[in-house]
Amino acid sequence: MENKLNLRPFWVSIRHRLWLVLGSALLAGIVAYIATSYVPPTYRASMTLMIQQSPSPSISDYTAILISERQASTYAEIIKEELVIQTMIAQLGLDLTPEEVQRKLDVELVRNTQLIRLQIEDSDGYRAARMANGIGDALIAQSQTLQEARYADSLESIQAQMQDLTALIEEMTSAVDALESAATDENQAELAQLQTILAGYRNSYTSLLQTYEQTRLTAVSSADNVVILSRAQEPAKRIGPSGLKNALLATVATAVLALGVIFIIEYLDDTVKTPDDVKLLLDDITVLGVIGQLGKKDTELVTLAQPRSPISESFRALRTNIRFTSIDKPIKTLLVTSSGPSEGKSLVISNLAVTMAQAGMQVIIVDADLRRPRIHKVFNHGNSSGGLTETLLEGELNGRLQTTLSEGLNMLVAGELPPNPAELIGSQKMQDLLKLLTQQVDIVLIDSPPVLAVTDAVVLAREVDAVLVVATAGQTRRNNLKQGVNALRQVEANVIGVALNKVATTKGSYYYYYQ
């Protein structure tokens, strides 16, 4: 049979736990809203810079734009450097470290432009604006310093030569003045020579002065221009945190997480919970009844105490379905068992017996669980006056059938627990007893131990007309149920179906869905 993902159990499980999902989501939203109210507000101040490359006649306008864009990327990285940030901190006198400012700083290049957008997020809007503007001013100052450093050595060398020439000019001027004051025919040649040298010094100084001015102008004209297009203003509104937004996100996230947990639990749960689970596991086995879960104050014989309750109605439906499983040959002996212990088979067989008696049938219920008998407890009878064990040992009933509060229903309790229950159950005397009982009533219901626990049920299954397997919703594991049914089939037992027991009876549960 093709395995299909059955989503119905997941949906029913979600509906059953909807209060948990909504409650946890609402609580998470409230906690997130309250927690956000204690978080300081955040403000964002933004300024925009433009990087302009120095003009050059040797390159085209398009190339100049590309270079400017690359330079913008370079300046964007320079903004993040500690030197620029430290300069801003010192100028504004802030009590912050460069690392703290870097965490508040965001630098963004505007795509396909020469623009840089600089943003500062801080709990103080005024301080955020001051910091953004301070970083922009520090960048401009740093840029000018870097550009001036390119020509600093040349300018310093020219200034040094000019200072040396100034000293030589002053010295030579003094010498010329001295000779002119004491002019004679003999010193005219020397005076003319000194005046020629002085003129050369002055020409050299003029040439150096022109070189110095030209170099300084070149340094100024070749410098990249960092322009502040818009200065940061103190933000009027905070950008976060938003208590409502955080509460909404927390609510949605918690709800999704809760649904995911429910889905995982349902996916990993290997127990049968619905008739569909049984059908997927045992494709040729019919679910003959879906029995609800008794309340804490309900008596086990609910079909006697509350004959009009929904659970009593489910037992009557089980009775009807059993009768329709064999129309041509009515079932005279029915074995009720389960794959494991504590699955409610004694409760199911007892209430099934009552409903059959209420329908006018003559019924005998036999407690063949000679290890942990419970039928006498369900019917509130004693177990010390003799029962199945004594009957098998003696080979006669001897009036051991006990009446019940339900007319037409008698029972044979287990009696004393023997040391060899499997041998007694599999004996010829047990077969003879079943034949004797079937001659007296319409149907004999037999309660037996679990199939996987001991061999008693498998031994009895060969001697009865039909077998009903009881499974507990949310408790019986799929593998155990399948192994139990297979064990019965190996002895060619007539397994007519499964009764799903203890199904949740709350609104929206499996029980209501499958009624």
Coordinates of C-alpha atoms in Angstrom, one line a residue:
M1 CA 0.0 0.0 0.0
E2 CA 1.3 3.4 -0.9
N3 CA 2.3 5.4 2.2
K4 CA 0.8 8.9 2.3
L5 CA 1.4 11.7 4.7
N6 CA -1.8 12.1 6.7
L7 CA -2.1 15.7 7.8
R8 CA -5.4 15.2 9.6
P9 CA -3.8 14.2 12.9
F10 CA -1.5 17.2 12.8
W11 CA -4.5 19.5 12.3
V12 CA -6.5 17.9 15.1
S13 CA -3.5 18.0 17.4
I14 CA -3.0 21.7 16.7
R15 CA -6.7 22.4 17.4
H16 CA -6.4 20.4 20.6
R17 CA -3.3 22.4 21.7
L18 CA -4.4 25.8 20.2
W19 CA -4.7 27.3 23.7
L20 CA -1.0 26.5 24.3
V21 CA 0.1 28.0 21.0
L22 CA -2.0 31.2 21.5
G23 CA -1.1 31.5 25.1
S24 CA 2.7 31.1 24.6
A25 CA 2.6 33.5 21.6
L26 CA 0.7 36.1 23.6
L27 CA 3.0 35.8 26.6
A28 CA 6.0 36.2 24.3
G29 CA 4.5 39.3 22.8
I30 CA 3.8 40.8 26.2
V31 CA 7.3 40.0 27.5
A32 CA 8.9 41.5 24.3
Y33 CA 6.8 44.7 24.6
I34 CA 7.8 45.2 28.3
A35 CA 11.4 44.4 27.7
T36 CA 11.5 46.8 24.8
S37 CA 10.2 49.6 27.0
Y38 CA 13.4 49.3 29.1
V39 CA 15.7 49.6 26.1
P40 CA 17.0 53.2 25.5
P41 CA 15.7 54.8 22.3
T42 CA 17.9 54.9 19.2
Y43 CA 18.2 58.0 16.9
R44 CA 19.9 58.2 13.5
A45 CA 21.7 61.2 12.2
S46 CA 22.9 61.3 8.6
M47 CA 25.2 63.5 6.5
T48 CA 26.2 63.3 2.8
L49 CA 29.7 63.9 1.3
M50 CA 30.8 64.2 -2.3
I51 CA 34.2 63.4 -3.6
Q52 CA 35.5 65.5 -6.5
Q53 CA 38.7 64.5 -8.3
S54 CA 41.2 67.3 -9.1
P55 CA 40.8 68.4 -12.7
S56 CA 43.3 67.0 -15.2
P57 CA 43.4 67.9 -18.9
S58 CA 45.0 64.5 -19.8
I59 CA 41.9 62.3 -19.0
S60 CA 38.4 62.2 -20.3
D61 CA 35.3 63.2 -18.3
Y62 CA 34.1 59.5 -18.2
T63 CA 37.4 58.3 -16.9
A64 CA 37.4 61.1 -14.3
I65 CA 34.0 60.0 -13.1
L66 CA 35.2 56.4 -12.7
I67 CA 38.3 57.5 -10.8
S68 CA 36.1 59.7 -8.5
E69 CA 33.9 56.7 -7.8
R70 CA 36.9 54.6 -6.8
Q71 CA 38.2 57.5 -4.7
A72 CA 34.8 57.6 -3.0
S73 CA 35.3 53.9 -2.0
T74 CA 38.7 54.8 -0.6
Y75 CA 37.4 57.7 1.4
A76 CA 34.6 55.5 2.7
E77 CA 37.2 53.2 4.2
I78 CA 39.2 56.1 5.5
I79 CA 36.1 57.3 7.5
K80 CA 36.2 54.1 9.5
E81 CA 39.8 54.4 10.4
E82 CA 40.7 55.1 14.0
L83 CA 42.7 58.3 13.1
V84 CA 39.6 60.1 11.7
I85 CA 37.4 58.9 14.5
Q86 CA 39.9 59.8 17.2
T87 CA 40.2 63.3 15.7
M88 CA 36.5 63.7 16.0
I89 CA 36.4 62.5 19.6
A90 CA 39.2 64.9 20.6
Q91 CA 37.5 67.9 18.8
L92 CA 34.1 67.2 20.5
G93 CA 35.5 66.1 23.8
L94 CA 33.4 62.9 23.9
D95 CA 33.9 60.2 26.5
L96 CA 33.9 57.4 24.0
T97 CA 36.4 55.0 22.5
P98 CA 37.0 54.6 18.8
E99 CA 35.6 51.1 19.0
E100 CA 32.4 52.4 20.5
V101 CA 32.0 55.0 17.8
Q102 CA 32.8 52.4 15.1
R103 CA 29.9 50.3 16.3
K104 CA 27.5 53.3 16.0
L105 CA 28.9 54.3 12.5
D106 CA 27.5 53.1 9.2
V107 CA 29.1 54.3 5.9
E108 CA 27.2 53.7 2.6
L109 CA 28.3 54.4 -0.9
V110 CA 25.5 55.7 -3.1
R111 CA 25.5 53.4 -6.1
N112 CA 27.0 54.8 -9.3
T113 CA 27.7 58.2 -7.7
Q114 CA 30.6 60.0 -6.0
L115 CA 28.5 60.3 -2.9
I116 CA 29.1 58.9 0.6
R117 CA 26.3 58.7 3.1
L118 CA 27.5 58.7 6.7
Q119 CA 25.1 57.6 9.5
I120 CA 25.5 57.5 13.3
E121 CA 23.0 55.7 15.6
D122 CA 23.0 56.8 19.2
S123 CA 20.7 57.0 22.2
D124 CA 21.1 60.8 22.1
G125 CA 19.9 62.5 18.9
Y126 CA 21.9 65.7 19.4
R127 CA 25.1 63.8 20.1
A128 CA 24.5 61.6 17.0
A129 CA 24.3 64.7 14.8
R130 CA 27.4 66.2 16.3
M131 CA 29.4 63.0 15.8
A132 CA 28.3 62.7 12.2
N133 CA 29.3 66.2 11.4
G134 CA 32.5 65.9 13.4
I135 CA 33.6 62.8 11.4
G136 CA 32.9 64.7 8.1
D137 CA 35.0 67.7 9.3
A138 CA 37.8 65.4 10.5
L139 CA 37.8 63.6 7.1
I140 CA 38.1 66.9 5.2
A141 CA 41.0 68.0 7.5
Q142 CA 42.7 64.6 7.1
S143 CA 42.3 64.8 3.3
Q144 CA 43.9 68.2 3.2
T145 CA 46.8 67.0 5.3
L146 CA 47.3 64.0 3.1
Q147 CA 47.3 66.1 -0.1
E148 CA 49.7 68.7 1.3
A149 CA 52.1 66.0 2.3
R150 CA 52.6 65.1 -1.4
Y151 CA 54.5 68.4 -2.0
A152 CA 55.8 69.2 1.5
D153 CA 59.3 67.9 0.8
S154 CA 59.7 69.9 -2.4
L155 CA 58.4 73.1 -0.8
E156 CA 60.7 72.6 2.2
S157 CA 63.7 72.1 -0.1
I158 CA 62.9 75.3 -2.1
Q159 CA 62.5 77.3 1.1
A160 CA 65.8 76.1 2.4
Q161 CA 67.6 77.2 -0.8
M162 CA 65.8 80.6 -0.6
Q163 CA 67.0 81.0 3.0
D164 CA 70.6 80.2 1.9
L165 CA 70.4 82.7 -1.0
T166 CA 69.0 85.4 1.3
A167 CA 72.0 85.0 3.6
L168 CA 74.4 85.2 0.7
I169 CA 72.6 88.2 -0.8
E170 CA 72.8 90.0 2.6
E171 CA 76.5 89.2 2.9
M172 CA 77.3 90.2 -0.7
T173 CA 75.2 93.5 -0.3
S174 CA 77.3 94.4 2.8
A175 CA 80.5 93.8 0.9
V176 CA 79.4 95.9 -2.1
D177 CA 78.3 98.7 0.2
A178 CA 81.7 98.7 1.9
L179 CA 83.6 99.0 -1.4
E180 CA 81.3 101.7 -2.7
S181 CA 81.9 103.8 0.4
A182 CA 85.7 103.6 -0.1
A183 CA 85.8 103.7 -3.8
T184 CA 89.2 104.0 -5.4
D185 CA 90.6 103.3 -8.8
E186 CA 92.2 100.1 -7.6
N187 CA 89.0 98.5 -6.2
Q188 CA 86.7 99.3 -9.1
A189 CA 87.3 95.9 -10.7
E190 CA 86.6 94.1 -7.5
L191 CA 83.4 96.1 -6.9
A192 CA 82.2 95.3 -10.4
Q193 CA 82.8 91.6 -9.8
L194 CA 80.9 91.7 -6.5
Q195 CA 78.0 93.5 -8.1
T196 CA 77.8 90.9 -10.8
I197 CA 77.8 88.1 -8.2
L198 CA 75.1 89.9 -6.2
A199 CA 72.9 90.2 -9.3
G200 CA 73.3 86.5 -9.9
Y201 CA 72.2 85.7 -6.4
R202 CA 69.1 88.0 -6.8
N203 CA 68.2 86.4 -10.1
S204 CA 68.5 82.9 -8.5
Y205 CA 66.3 83.9 -5.6
T206 CA 63.6 85.3 -7.9
S207 CA 63.7 82.0 -9.9
L208 CA 63.3 80.0 -6.7
L209 CA 60.5 82.2 -5.5
Q210 CA 58.6 81.6 -8.8
T211 CA 59.2 77.8 -8.5
Y212 CA 57.9 77.8 -4.9
E213 CA 54.7 79.7 -5.8
Q214 CA 54.1 77.4 -8.8
T215 CA 54.7 74.3 -6.7
R216 CA 52.3 75.6 -4.0
L217 CA 49.6 76.4 -6.6
T218 CA 50.1 72.9 -8.2
A219 CA 49.6 71.3 -4.7
V220 CA 46.4 73.3 -4.2
S221 CA 44.9 72.6 -7.7
S222 CA 45.7 68.9 -7.7
A223 CA 44.1 68.2 -4.3
D224 CA 40.9 66.1 -4.3
N225 CA 37.9 68.1 -3.0
V226 CA 35.7 66.6 -0.2
V227 CA 32.5 68.5 -0.1
I228 CA 29.7 68.3 2.5
L229 CA 26.5 68.3 0.6
S230 CA 24.2 68.1 3.6
R231 CA 25.1 68.3 7.3
A232 CA 23.5 66.1 9.8
Q233 CA 20.6 67.6 11.8
E234 CA 19.3 66.4 15.1
P235 CA 16.6 63.7 14.4
A236 CA 13.1 64.6 15.5
K237 CA 12.0 60.9 15.8
R238 CA 13.7 57.8 17.1
I239 CA 14.1 54.8 14.8
G240 CA 13.7 52.2 17.5
P241 CA 13.3 50.0 19.2
S242 CA 9.6 49.7 18.5
G243 CA 7.7 47.9 21.3
L244 CA 4.8 47.1 19.0
K245 CA 6.9 45.7 16.3
N246 CA 9.0 43.6 18.6
A247 CA 5.9 42.3 20.3
L248 CA 4.4 41.4 17.0
L249 CA 7.6 39.6 15.8
A250 CA 7.9 37.8 19.1
T251 CA 4.3 36.7 18.9
V252 CA 4.6 35.4 15.4
A253 CA 8.0 33.7 16.0
T254 CA 6.7 32.0 19.1
A255 CA 3.5 30.8 17.4
V256 CA 5.6 29.4 14.5
L257 CA 8.0 27.7 16.9
A258 CA 5.1 26.2 18.9
L259 CA 3.5 24.9 15.7
G260 CA 6.9 23.5 14.7
V261 CA 7.3 21.7 18.0
I262 CA 3.8 20.2 17.7
F263 CA 4.6 19.1 14.2
I264 CA 7.8 17.4 15.3
I265 CA 6.1 15.8 18.3
E266 CA 3.4 14.4 16.1
Y267 CA 5.9 13.3 13.4
L268 CA 8.2 11.5 15.9
D269 CA 5.3 10.0 17.9
D270 CA 5.1 6.3 16.8
T271 CA 1.8 5.6 18.6
V272 CA -1.6 5.0 17.0
K273 CA -4.0 7.8 17.7
T274 CA -6.7 7.7 15.0
P275 CA -8.4 5.0 12.9
D276 CA -6.4 6.3 10.0
D277 CA -3.2 5.4 11.8
V278 CA -4.5 1.8 12.1
K279 CA -5.6 1.7 8.5
L280 CA -2.2 2.9 7.3
L281 CA -0.5 0.3 9.5
L282 CA -2.8 -2.6 8.9
D283 CA -4.5 -2.1 5.6
D284 CA -6.8 -5.1 5.9
I285 CA -7.9 -4.5 9.4
T286 CA -11.0 -2.6 10.2
V287 CA -11.5 -0.2 13.1
L288 CA -14.7 -1.5 14.6
G289 CA -15.0 1.0 17.4
V290 CA -13.6 4.3 18.7
I291 CA -14.0 4.5 22.4
G292 CA -13.8 7.7 24.3
Q293 CA -11.7 8.3 27.4
L294 CA -13.6 8.0 30.7
G295 CA -13.5 10.9 33.2
K296 CA -11.8 10.6 36.6
K297 CA -15.2 10.3 38.3
D298 CA -16.8 7.9 35.8
T299 CA -17.3 4.3 36.7
E300 CA -15.7 1.7 34.5
L301 CA -19.1 0.1 33.7
V302 CA -20.2 3.3 32.0
T303 CA -22.8 1.4 29.9
L304 CA -24.6 0.6 33.1
A305 CA -24.1 3.9 35.0
Q306 CA -24.6 6.2 32.0
P307 CA -26.3 4.3 29.2
R308 CA -27.1 7.5 27.2
S309 CA -23.6 8.9 27.3
P310 CA -21.6 9.3 24.1
I311 CA -19.1 6.6 25.3
S312 CA -21.9 4.2 25.9
E313 CA -23.1 4.9 22.4
S314 CA -19.6 4.1 21.0
F315 CA -19.8 0.7 22.8
R316 CA -23.1 0.0 21.1
A317 CA -21.6 0.9 17.8
L318 CA -18.8 -1.5 18.5
R319 CA -21.4 -4.2 19.3
T320 CA -23.2 -3.6 16.0
N321 CA -20.0 -3.6 13.9
I322 CA -18.9 -6.9 15.5
R323 CA -22.3 -8.5 14.5
F324 CA -21.9 -7.3 10.9
T325 CA -18.4 -8.9 10.6
S326 CA -19.9 -12.4 10.3
I327 CA -23.4 -12.5 8.9
D328 CA -23.4 -16.0 7.5
K329 CA -21.9 -17.6 10.6
P330 CA -22.6 -15.8 13.8
I331 CA -19.7 -15.4 16.3
K332 CA -20.2 -17.6 19.3
T333 CA -16.8 -17.1 21.0
L334 CA -15.0 -13.8 20.9
L335 CA -11.5 -13.3 22.3
V336 CA -10.6 -9.7 23.4
T337 CA -6.9 -9.0 23.8
S338 CA -4.3 -6.3 23.2
S339 CA -0.6 -6.1 22.1
G340 CA 0.6 -4.8 25.5
P341 CA -0.6 -4.3 29.1
S342 CA -2.8 -1.5 30.5
E343 CA -4.6 -0.9 27.2
G344 CA -8.1 -1.2 28.6
K345 CA -9.1 -4.5 27.2
S346 CA -10.9 -5.6 30.4
L347 CA -12.9 -2.3 30.4
V348 CA -13.8 -2.7 26.7
I349 CA -14.9 -6.4 27.0
S350 CA -16.9 -5.6 30.1
N351 CA -18.9 -2.8 28.6
L352 CA -19.2 -4.6 25.3
A353 CA -20.8 -7.5 27.2
V354 CA -23.2 -5.2 28.9
T355 CA -24.3 -3.6 25.6
M356 CA -24.8 -7.1 24.1
A357 CA -27.0 -8.1 27.1
Q358 CA -28.9 -4.9 26.8
A359 CA -29.7 -5.8 23.2
G360 CA -31.4 -9.0 24.5
M361 CA -28.5 -11.4 24.0
Q362 CA -27.5 -14.1 26.5
V363 CA -23.8 -13.4 27.3
I364 CA -21.1 -15.0 29.4
I365 CA -17.9 -13.2 30.0
V366 CA -14.9 -15.3 31.0
D367 CA -11.8 -13.9 32.6
A368 CA -9.1 -16.0 31.0
D369 CA -6.3 -13.7 32.2
L370 CA -4.9 -16.0 34.9
R371 CA -2.0 -13.7 35.5
R372 CA -3.5 -10.3 36.2
P373 CA -7.3 -10.7 36.2
R374 CA -9.5 -7.6 36.4
I375 CA -13.0 -8.6 35.3
H376 CA -14.2 -9.2 38.9
K377 CA -12.9 -5.7 39.8
V378 CA -14.8 -4.1 37.0
F379 CA -18.0 -5.7 38.1
N380 CA -17.2 -5.3 41.7
H381 CA -17.3 -9.0 42.5
G382 CA -15.1 -11.2 44.5
N383 CA -12.5 -13.6 43.1
S384 CA -12.1 -16.0 46.0
S385 CA -15.2 -18.2 45.5
G386 CA -13.7 -20.0 42.6
G387 CA -13.6 -19.4 38.9
L388 CA -11.9 -20.5 35.7
T389 CA -8.9 -22.1 37.4
E390 CA -11.0 -24.3 39.7
T391 CA -13.3 -25.2 36.8
L392 CA -10.5 -26.4 34.6
L393 CA -8.9 -28.3 37.4
E394 CA -12.1 -30.1 38.3
G395 CA -13.5 -30.3 34.8
E396 CA -16.9 -29.0 35.9
L397 CA -18.6 -25.6 36.4
N398 CA -20.3 -26.5 39.6
G399 CA -22.3 -23.3 39.7
R400 CA -19.3 -20.9 39.4
L401 CA -21.1 -18.6 36.9
Q402 CA -22.0 -15.4 38.7
T403 CA -24.8 -13.1 37.8
T404 CA -24.3 -9.3 37.2
L405 CA -26.4 -6.2 37.4
S406 CA -27.1 -6.5 33.7
E407 CA -29.9 -9.0 32.9
G408 CA -28.7 -11.7 30.6
L409 CA -25.0 -11.3 31.5
N410 CA -23.2 -13.9 33.6
M411 CA -19.5 -14.1 34.2
L412 CA -16.8 -16.6 35.1
V413 CA -14.0 -14.9 37.1
A414 CA -10.4 -16.0 37.0
G415 CA -10.3 -17.6 40.4
E416 CA -7.0 -18.6 42.0
L417 CA -3.9 -17.7 40.1
P418 CA -2.2 -21.0 39.0
P419 CA 1.6 -21.5 38.5
N420 CA 1.0 -22.8 35.0
P421 CA -1.6 -20.6 33.3
A422 CA -0.5 -21.3 29.7
E423 CA -0.9 -25.0 30.2
L424 CA -4.4 -24.6 31.7
I425 CA -5.5 -22.2 28.9
G426 CA -4.2 -24.5 26.2
S427 CA -5.7 -27.7 27.7
Q428 CA -8.5 -29.8 26.3
K429 CA -10.6 -28.9 29.3
M430 CA -10.5 -25.3 28.2
Q431 CA -11.9 -26.3 24.8
D432 CA -14.6 -28.4 26.4
L433 CA -15.6 -25.6 28.7
L434 CA -15.9 -23.2 25.7
K435 CA -18.1 -25.7 23.9
L436 CA -20.3 -26.1 27.0
L437 CA -20.7 -22.3 27.5
T438 CA -21.6 -21.7 23.8
Q439 CA -24.4 -24.2 24.1
Q440 CA -26.0 -22.1 27.0
V441 CA -25.8 -18.5 25.6
D442 CA -25.6 -16.5 22.4
I443 CA -22.0 -15.4 22.7
V444 CA -19.0 -16.0 25.0
L445 CA -16.6 -13.1 25.5
I446 CA -13.1 -14.1 26.7
D447 CA -10.6 -11.7 28.3
S448 CA -7.0 -12.8 27.8
P449 CA -3.5 -11.5 28.6
P450 CA -1.7 -9.3 26.1
V451 CA -0.4 -11.0 23.0
L452 CA 3.2 -9.9 23.2
A453 CA 3.6 -10.5 26.9
V454 CA 2.7 -14.2 27.1
T455 CA 1.5 -17.0 24.8
D456 CA -2.0 -17.4 26.4
A457 CA -3.8 -15.2 23.9
V458 CA -2.2 -16.9 20.9
V459 CA -3.1 -20.3 22.3
L460 CA -6.8 -19.3 22.9
A461 CA -7.0 -17.5 19.5
R462 CA -7.0 -20.9 17.7
E463 CA -10.0 -22.1 19.7
V464 CA -12.4 -19.1 19.2
D465 CA -14.5 -17.8 16.4
A466 CA -13.0 -14.3 16.3
V467 CA -10.5 -12.1 17.9
L468 CA -10.9 -8.3 18.7
V469 CA -7.7 -6.4 19.4
V470 CA -7.8 -3.4 21.7
A471 CA -5.4 -0.5 21.1
T472 CA -5.0 2.7 23.2
A473 CA -4.8 6.0 21.4
G474 CA -1.5 7.7 22.1
Q475 CA -0.1 4.7 24.0
T476 CA 0.0 1.7 21.7
R477 CA 3.0 1.8 19.6
R478 CA 2.6 1.0 15.9
N479 CA 5.2 -1.7 15.8
N480 CA 3.7 -3.4 18.9
L481 CA 0.3 -3.4 17.4
K482 CA 1.5 -4.8 14.1
Q483 CA 3.6 -7.5 15.8
G484 CA 0.6 -8.5 18.0
V485 CA -1.7 -8.9 15.0
N486 CA 0.9 -10.8 13.0
A487 CA 1.4 -13.2 16.0
L488 CA -2.4 -13.9 15.9
R489 CA -2.4 -14.4 12.2
Q490 CA 0.5 -16.9 12.4
V491 CA -1.9 -19.3 14.2
E492 CA -4.6 -18.5 11.6
A493 CA -6.7 -16.6 14.1
N494 CA -9.7 -14.7 12.8
V495 CA -8.8 -11.1 13.7
I496 CA -12.0 -9.2 12.9
G497 CA -10.8 -5.7 13.8
V498 CA -9.4 -3.2 16.3
A499 CA -11.2 -1.2 19.0
L500 CA -9.4 2.1 19.5
N501 CA -9.7 2.9 23.2
K502 CA -9.1 6.0 25.4
V503 CA -9.5 8.5 22.6
A504 CA -9.6 12.1 23.8
T505 CA -13.2 13.3 24.2
T506 CA -12.6 17.1 24.1
K507 CA -14.1 19.2 21.4
G508 CA -12.1 19.0 18.2
S509 CA -10.4 15.8 19.2
Y510 CA -10.2 12.5 17.2
Y511 CA -13.2 11.1 19.1
Y512 CA -15.6 13.8 18.0
Y513 CA -14.1 13.9 14.5
Y514 CA -14.7 10.2 13.9
Q515 CA -18.1 9.9 15.5

